[in-house]
Coordinates of C-alpha atoms in Angstrom, one line a residue:
M131 CA -3.0 24.9 -20.2
N132 CA -0.5 26.5 -22.5
A133 CA 3.2 25.8 -22.1
V134 CA 4.7 27.3 -19.0
D135 CA 7.0 30.3 -19.6
P136 CA 10.1 29.6 -17.6
C137 CA 10.6 33.4 -17.2
A138 CA 7.2 33.6 -15.5
A139 CA 8.4 31.9 -12.2
Q140 CA 11.5 32.0 -10.1
E141 CA 13.0 29.1 -8.0
E142 CA 15.0 29.1 -4.8
A143 CA 16.5 26.1 -3.1
F144 CA 17.3 26.2 0.7
F145 CA 17.3 24.1 3.8
F146 CA 14.8 24.5 6.6
D147 CA 14.5 22.9 10.1
C148 CA 12.3 20.1 11.2
Q149 CA 12.9 18.9 14.7
G150 CA 16.7 19.4 14.4
E151 CA 17.0 17.9 10.9
A152 CA 17.7 19.9 7.7
L153 CA 15.0 19.5 5.0
L154 CA 15.8 20.6 1.4
G155 CA 13.0 22.7 -0.1
V156 CA 12.6 24.4 -3.4
L157 CA 10.3 27.4 -3.5
H158 CA 8.6 28.4 -6.8
H159 CA 7.0 31.8 -7.0
A160 CA 5.8 34.3 -9.7
A161 CA 8.4 36.6 -11.2
F162 CA 5.7 39.2 -11.6
D163 CA 3.2 40.8 -9.3
A164 CA 0.6 38.0 -9.1
P165 CA -3.1 38.8 -8.9
D166 CA -4.3 39.1 -5.3
A167 CA -6.8 36.3 -5.6
A168 CA -4.1 33.8 -6.8
A169 CA -1.3 35.1 -4.5
T170 CA -3.3 34.3 -1.4
T171 CA -3.2 30.5 -2.0
G172 CA 0.1 28.6 -1.7
V173 CA 0.7 25.0 -2.4
V174 CA 2.8 22.5 -0.4
V175 CA 3.6 19.4 -2.5
I176 CA 3.9 16.1 -0.6
V177 CA 5.6 13.5 -2.7
G178 CA 4.7 9.9 -2.7
G179 CA 7.5 7.6 -1.4
P180 CA 10.0 6.5 -1.6
Q181 CA 11.0 9.3 -3.9
Y182 CA 12.4 12.8 -3.7
R183 CA 11.2 16.3 -4.5
A184 CA 11.4 16.1 -8.3
G185 CA 9.1 13.1 -8.6
S186 CA 8.9 10.5 -11.5
H187 CA 9.4 12.2 -14.9
R188 CA 10.2 15.4 -12.9
Q189 CA 6.4 15.7 -12.5
F190 CA 6.6 17.8 -9.4
V191 CA 9.0 20.2 -11.0
H192 CA 6.7 20.8 -13.9
L193 CA 3.7 21.1 -11.6
A194 CA 5.3 23.6 -9.4
R195 CA 6.5 25.7 -12.3
A196 CA 3.0 25.7 -13.8
L197 CA 1.2 26.7 -10.6
A198 CA 3.8 29.4 -9.8
A199 CA 3.5 30.9 -13.3
A200 CA -0.2 31.2 -12.5
G201 CA 0.6 33.1 -9.3
H202 CA 0.6 30.4 -6.6
P203 CA 3.7 30.1 -4.5
V204 CA 4.7 26.4 -4.3
L205 CA 7.1 24.5 -2.0
R206 CA 8.2 21.1 -2.8
F207 CA 10.6 19.4 -0.4
D208 CA 12.3 16.2 0.7
V209 CA 11.0 14.8 4.0
R210 CA 13.4 13.6 6.6
G211 CA 15.6 10.7 5.4
M212 CA 14.8 11.2 1.7
G213 CA 16.7 13.0 -1.1
D214 CA 19.0 15.7 0.3
S215 CA 17.3 16.0 3.7
S216 CA 18.9 14.6 6.8
G217 CA 17.5 12.3 9.4
D218 CA 16.1 8.8 9.5
M219 CA 13.6 7.6 6.8
R220 CA 10.0 7.6 7.9
N221 CA 6.8 6.3 6.2
F222 CA 3.9 8.4 5.2
E223 CA 2.2 8.0 8.6
Q224 CA 5.1 9.6 10.4
I225 CA 5.7 12.9 8.5
D226 CA 3.3 15.2 10.2
A227 CA 6.2 17.3 11.6
D228 CA 7.7 17.5 8.1
V229 CA 4.5 18.8 6.5
C230 CA 4.0 21.3 9.3
A231 CA 7.6 22.6 9.0
A232 CA 7.0 23.0 5.2
I233 CA 3.8 25.0 5.8
D234 CA 5.6 27.2 8.3
T235 CA 8.4 27.8 5.8
L236 CA 6.1 28.6 2.9
Y237 CA 4.4 31.2 5.1
E238 CA 7.8 32.6 6.1
Q239 CA 8.9 32.8 2.4
A240 CA 5.6 34.2 1.2
P241 CA 4.2 36.3 4.0
Y242 CA 1.3 37.6 1.9
L243 CA -0.3 34.1 1.9
G244 CA -3.8 33.8 3.2
R245 CA -4.1 30.0 3.0
V246 CA -2.3 26.8 1.9
V247 CA -3.4 23.8 -0.1
L248 CA -1.7 20.4 0.3
W249 CA -1.1 18.5 -3.0
G250 CA -0.2 14.8 -2.6
L251 CA 0.3 11.8 -4.9
C252 CA -0.2 8.2 -3.7
D253 CA 0.9 7.9 -0.1
G254 CA 1.6 11.7 -0.2
A255 CA -2.2 12.1 -0.6
S256 CA -2.7 9.8 2.3
A257 CA -0.2 11.8 4.4
A258 CA -2.1 15.0 3.5
L259 CA -5.3 13.5 4.9
I260 CA -3.5 12.1 8.0
Y261 CA -1.9 15.5 8.6
C262 CA -5.3 17.2 8.6
Q263 CA -6.8 14.5 11.0
E264 CA -3.8 14.8 13.3
R265 CA -3.1 18.5 13.4
H266 CA -6.4 20.3 12.6
D267 CA -4.2 23.0 11.0
R268 CA -6.5 25.9 10.1
R269 CA -4.0 27.2 7.6
V270 CA -4.8 24.2 5.3
A271 CA -7.8 25.3 3.2
G272 CA -7.9 22.5 0.7
L273 CA -6.5 19.2 -0.5
C274 CA -5.4 18.0 -3.9
L275 CA -5.4 14.2 -3.6
V276 CA -4.0 12.2 -6.5
N277 CA -4.4 8.4 -6.6
P278 CA -4.6 8.1 -2.8
W279 CA -2.9 5.0 -1.2
V280 CA -5.2 2.8 0.9
R281 CA -3.4 -0.5 0.4
S282 CA -4.4 -3.7 2.2
E283 CA -4.2 -7.3 1.1
Q284 CA -7.9 -7.7 1.0
A285 CA -8.6 -4.5 -0.9
L286 CA -5.9 -5.2 -3.4
A287 CA -7.3 -8.8 -4.0
R288 CA -10.7 -7.4 -4.6
T289 CA -9.3 -4.9 -7.1
Y290 CA -7.3 -7.4 -9.1
V291 CA -10.2 -9.9 -9.2
K292 CA -12.5 -7.1 -10.5
H293 CA -10.2 -5.2 -12.9
Y294 CA -7.6 -7.7 -14.0
Y295 CA -8.5 -11.4 -13.6
L296 CA -12.1 -11.1 -14.9
Q297 CA -10.8 -9.4 -18.0
R298 CA -8.1 -12.0 -18.5
L299 CA -10.7 -14.8 -18.3
S300 CA -12.7 -13.2 -21.1
E301 CA -9.7 -13.2 -23.5
P302 CA -9.4 -16.1 -25.9
T303 CA -5.6 -15.9 -25.7
F304 CA -5.7 -16.6 -22.0
W305 CA -7.5 -20.0 -22.6
R306 CA -5.2 -20.9 -25.5
K307 CA -2.1 -20.3 -23.3
L308 CA -3.7 -22.3 -20.5
L309 CA -4.6 -25.3 -22.6
S310 CA -1.1 -25.2 -24.2
G311 CA 0.6 -25.2 -20.8
G312 CA 1.7 -21.6 -21.2
V313 CA 2.2 -18.9 -18.6
A314 CA -1.5 -18.4 -18.1
L315 CA -1.4 -21.2 -15.5
A316 CA 0.5 -18.8 -13.1
A317 CA -2.3 -16.2 -13.8
L318 CA -4.9 -18.8 -12.9
T319 CA -3.1 -19.6 -9.7
G320 CA -3.0 -15.9 -8.9
L321 CA -6.7 -15.6 -9.5
V322 CA -7.4 -18.4 -7.0
K323 CA -5.3 -16.8 -4.3
S324 CA -6.9 -13.4 -4.9
L325 CA -10.4 -14.9 -4.7
R326 CA -9.5 -16.5 -1.4
A327 CA -8.2 -13.2 0.0
A328 CA -11.2 -11.2 -1.4
R329 CA -13.7 -13.8 0.1
Q330 CA -12.3 -13.1 3.6
T331 CA -13.8 -9.6 3.4
A332 CA -17.1 -10.3 1.7
T333 CA -18.9 -10.7 5.1
P334 CA -18.4 -8.7 7.2
P335 CA -17.0 -5.6 5.4
M336 CA -13.3 -5.2 5.1
A337 CA -11.6 -4.0 8.3
L338 CA -9.8 -0.7 7.8
A339 CA -6.2 -0.3 8.8
A340 CA -5.5 2.4 11.3
F341 CA -4.1 4.8 8.7
Q342 CA -7.2 4.2 6.4
A343 CA -9.5 5.1 9.3
R344 CA -7.6 8.3 9.9
M345 CA -7.9 9.2 6.2
A346 CA -11.6 8.5 6.2
Q347 CA -12.1 10.7 9.3
A348 CA -10.3 13.7 7.6
W349 CA -12.2 13.1 4.4
K350 CA -15.4 13.7 6.2
D351 CA -14.4 17.2 7.2
A352 CA -16.5 19.3 4.8
S353 CA -14.8 22.5 5.7
R354 CA -12.0 21.8 3.2
P355 CA -12.6 21.6 -0.6
V356 CA -11.0 18.5 -2.1
L357 CA -9.7 17.9 -5.7
L358 CA -9.6 14.2 -6.4
L359 CA -7.6 13.1 -9.5
L360 CA -7.6 9.5 -10.5
S361 CA -5.7 7.7 -13.2
E362 CA -7.8 5.4 -15.3
Q363 CA -5.1 2.8 -15.7
D364 CA -3.8 2.8 -12.1
Y365 CA -4.5 0.0 -9.7
T366 CA -3.9 2.3 -6.7
A367 CA -6.7 4.5 -7.9
K368 CA -8.9 1.5 -8.6
E369 CA -8.2 0.2 -5.1
F370 CA -9.1 3.5 -3.5
L371 CA -12.5 3.4 -5.3
E372 CA -13.0 -0.2 -4.2
V373 CA -12.3 0.7 -0.5
I374 CA -14.7 3.6 -0.5
R375 CA -17.3 1.5 -2.3
C376 CA -17.1 -1.5 0.1
D377 CA -16.4 -0.1 3.6
P378 CA -19.2 1.7 5.5
V379 CA -16.7 4.1 7.1
W380 CA -16.2 5.7 3.6
S381 CA -20.0 5.6 2.8
G382 CA -20.9 8.5 0.6
A383 CA -17.3 9.6 0.1
L384 CA -17.9 10.6 -3.5
R385 CA -20.9 12.6 -2.5
R386 CA -18.7 14.7 -0.1
P387 CA -19.5 18.4 -0.2
A388 CA -17.0 20.5 -2.1
L389 CA -15.5 17.5 -3.9
T390 CA -14.2 18.0 -7.4
Q391 CA -13.3 14.6 -9.1
H392 CA -11.7 13.9 -12.4
T393 CA -10.6 10.6 -13.9
L394 CA -7.8 11.0 -16.5
A395 CA -8.4 8.7 -19.4
G396 CA -5.5 6.4 -20.2
A397 CA -3.3 7.8 -17.4
D398 CA -0.9 5.7 -15.4
H399 CA 0.0 6.2 -11.7
T400 CA 2.6 9.0 -12.2
F401 CA 1.2 10.5 -15.4
S402 CA 4.2 9.6 -17.4
S403 CA 3.3 11.3 -20.7
P404 CA 3.8 15.0 -21.1
A405 CA 0.1 15.3 -22.1
Q406 CA -1.0 13.7 -18.9
Q407 CA 1.2 15.9 -16.9
R408 CA -0.2 19.0 -18.5
Q409 CA -3.7 17.8 -17.9
V410 CA -2.9 17.4 -14.1
E411 CA -1.4 20.9 -14.1
A412 CA -4.4 22.4 -15.8
L413 CA -6.9 20.7 -13.6
T414 CA -5.0 21.7 -10.5
C415 CA -4.6 25.3 -11.6
A416 CA -8.3 25.6 -12.5
W417 CA -9.4 24.2 -9.2
L418 CA -7.1 26.6 -7.3
Q419 CA -8.5 29.6 -9.2
A420 CA -12.1 28.4 -8.4
L421 CA -11.6 28.2 -4.6
P422 CA -14.0 30.5 -2.8
P423 CA -12.6 33.9 -1.8
L424 CA -11.2 34.3 1.7
C425 CA -13.8 35.6 4.0
A426 CA -11.8 35.7 7.3
P427 CA -8.3 37.0 8.3
R428 CA -5.5 34.6 7.5
V429 CA -4.2 32.4 10.2
L430 CA -0.5 32.8 10.9
D431 CA -0.1 30.6 14.0
S432 CA 1.3 27.1 13.4
V433 CA 0.0 24.1 15.3

């Protein structure tokens, strides 16, 4: 993707209501007459917490500007209790009303929309799946899920044993430090603890937390295309792959119909380098443009 022309998109900040609380949102939209095919699909960005609407390295600002320049209206916002929004702080399992209010607002601000896609990072991706499982909102026509959060003690232990400790044991420097009484002793202790935690789930399969089961249920809904972006160097992404590999509830998850998956080489959890950010923007934009055309009247009613 080429550099985004700041003149190709406009931005408006405003407050909107969510159950009596004021949420701060920023709307990005094209400054020109966008092509019909692009203008029908809007994007609501659900940030991973605890952070606010800009994101680490201002990643959500750059993403929203890139998508808006391509003709997709984008709303990024602070959920209740975060950033400049009022109310009590809630975790990602408790923001269904916030997401619904954001979708309502995007439709109000861009009345030509035919559908909306939810874009979420980390537990923002988890919240997007949970929203779909809870609300069955027909306006949501697709999901962009980035390094989804499925954290549990057992899954994290399996991930670290597989992707961290086994690699450390193969390094000569590890054994030199261990024999010399260096810091590697702490790493060996960590390995033992992780092996014990991982062994608890070897037989039977690991038990899913309630939020993981809700995510898995929404994942199986083949009516919504999914873009899955994973960072190669991120343990949250590795843990997600470990969970869907080991637990039968997620069986066949990566063979899901209408799944587009990309692993970004060398990327960390928040895509901290400008090159990684541009890659995320380009992949998201290409996926949005490739969505099948609308074949039914748009749904305006909220849930």
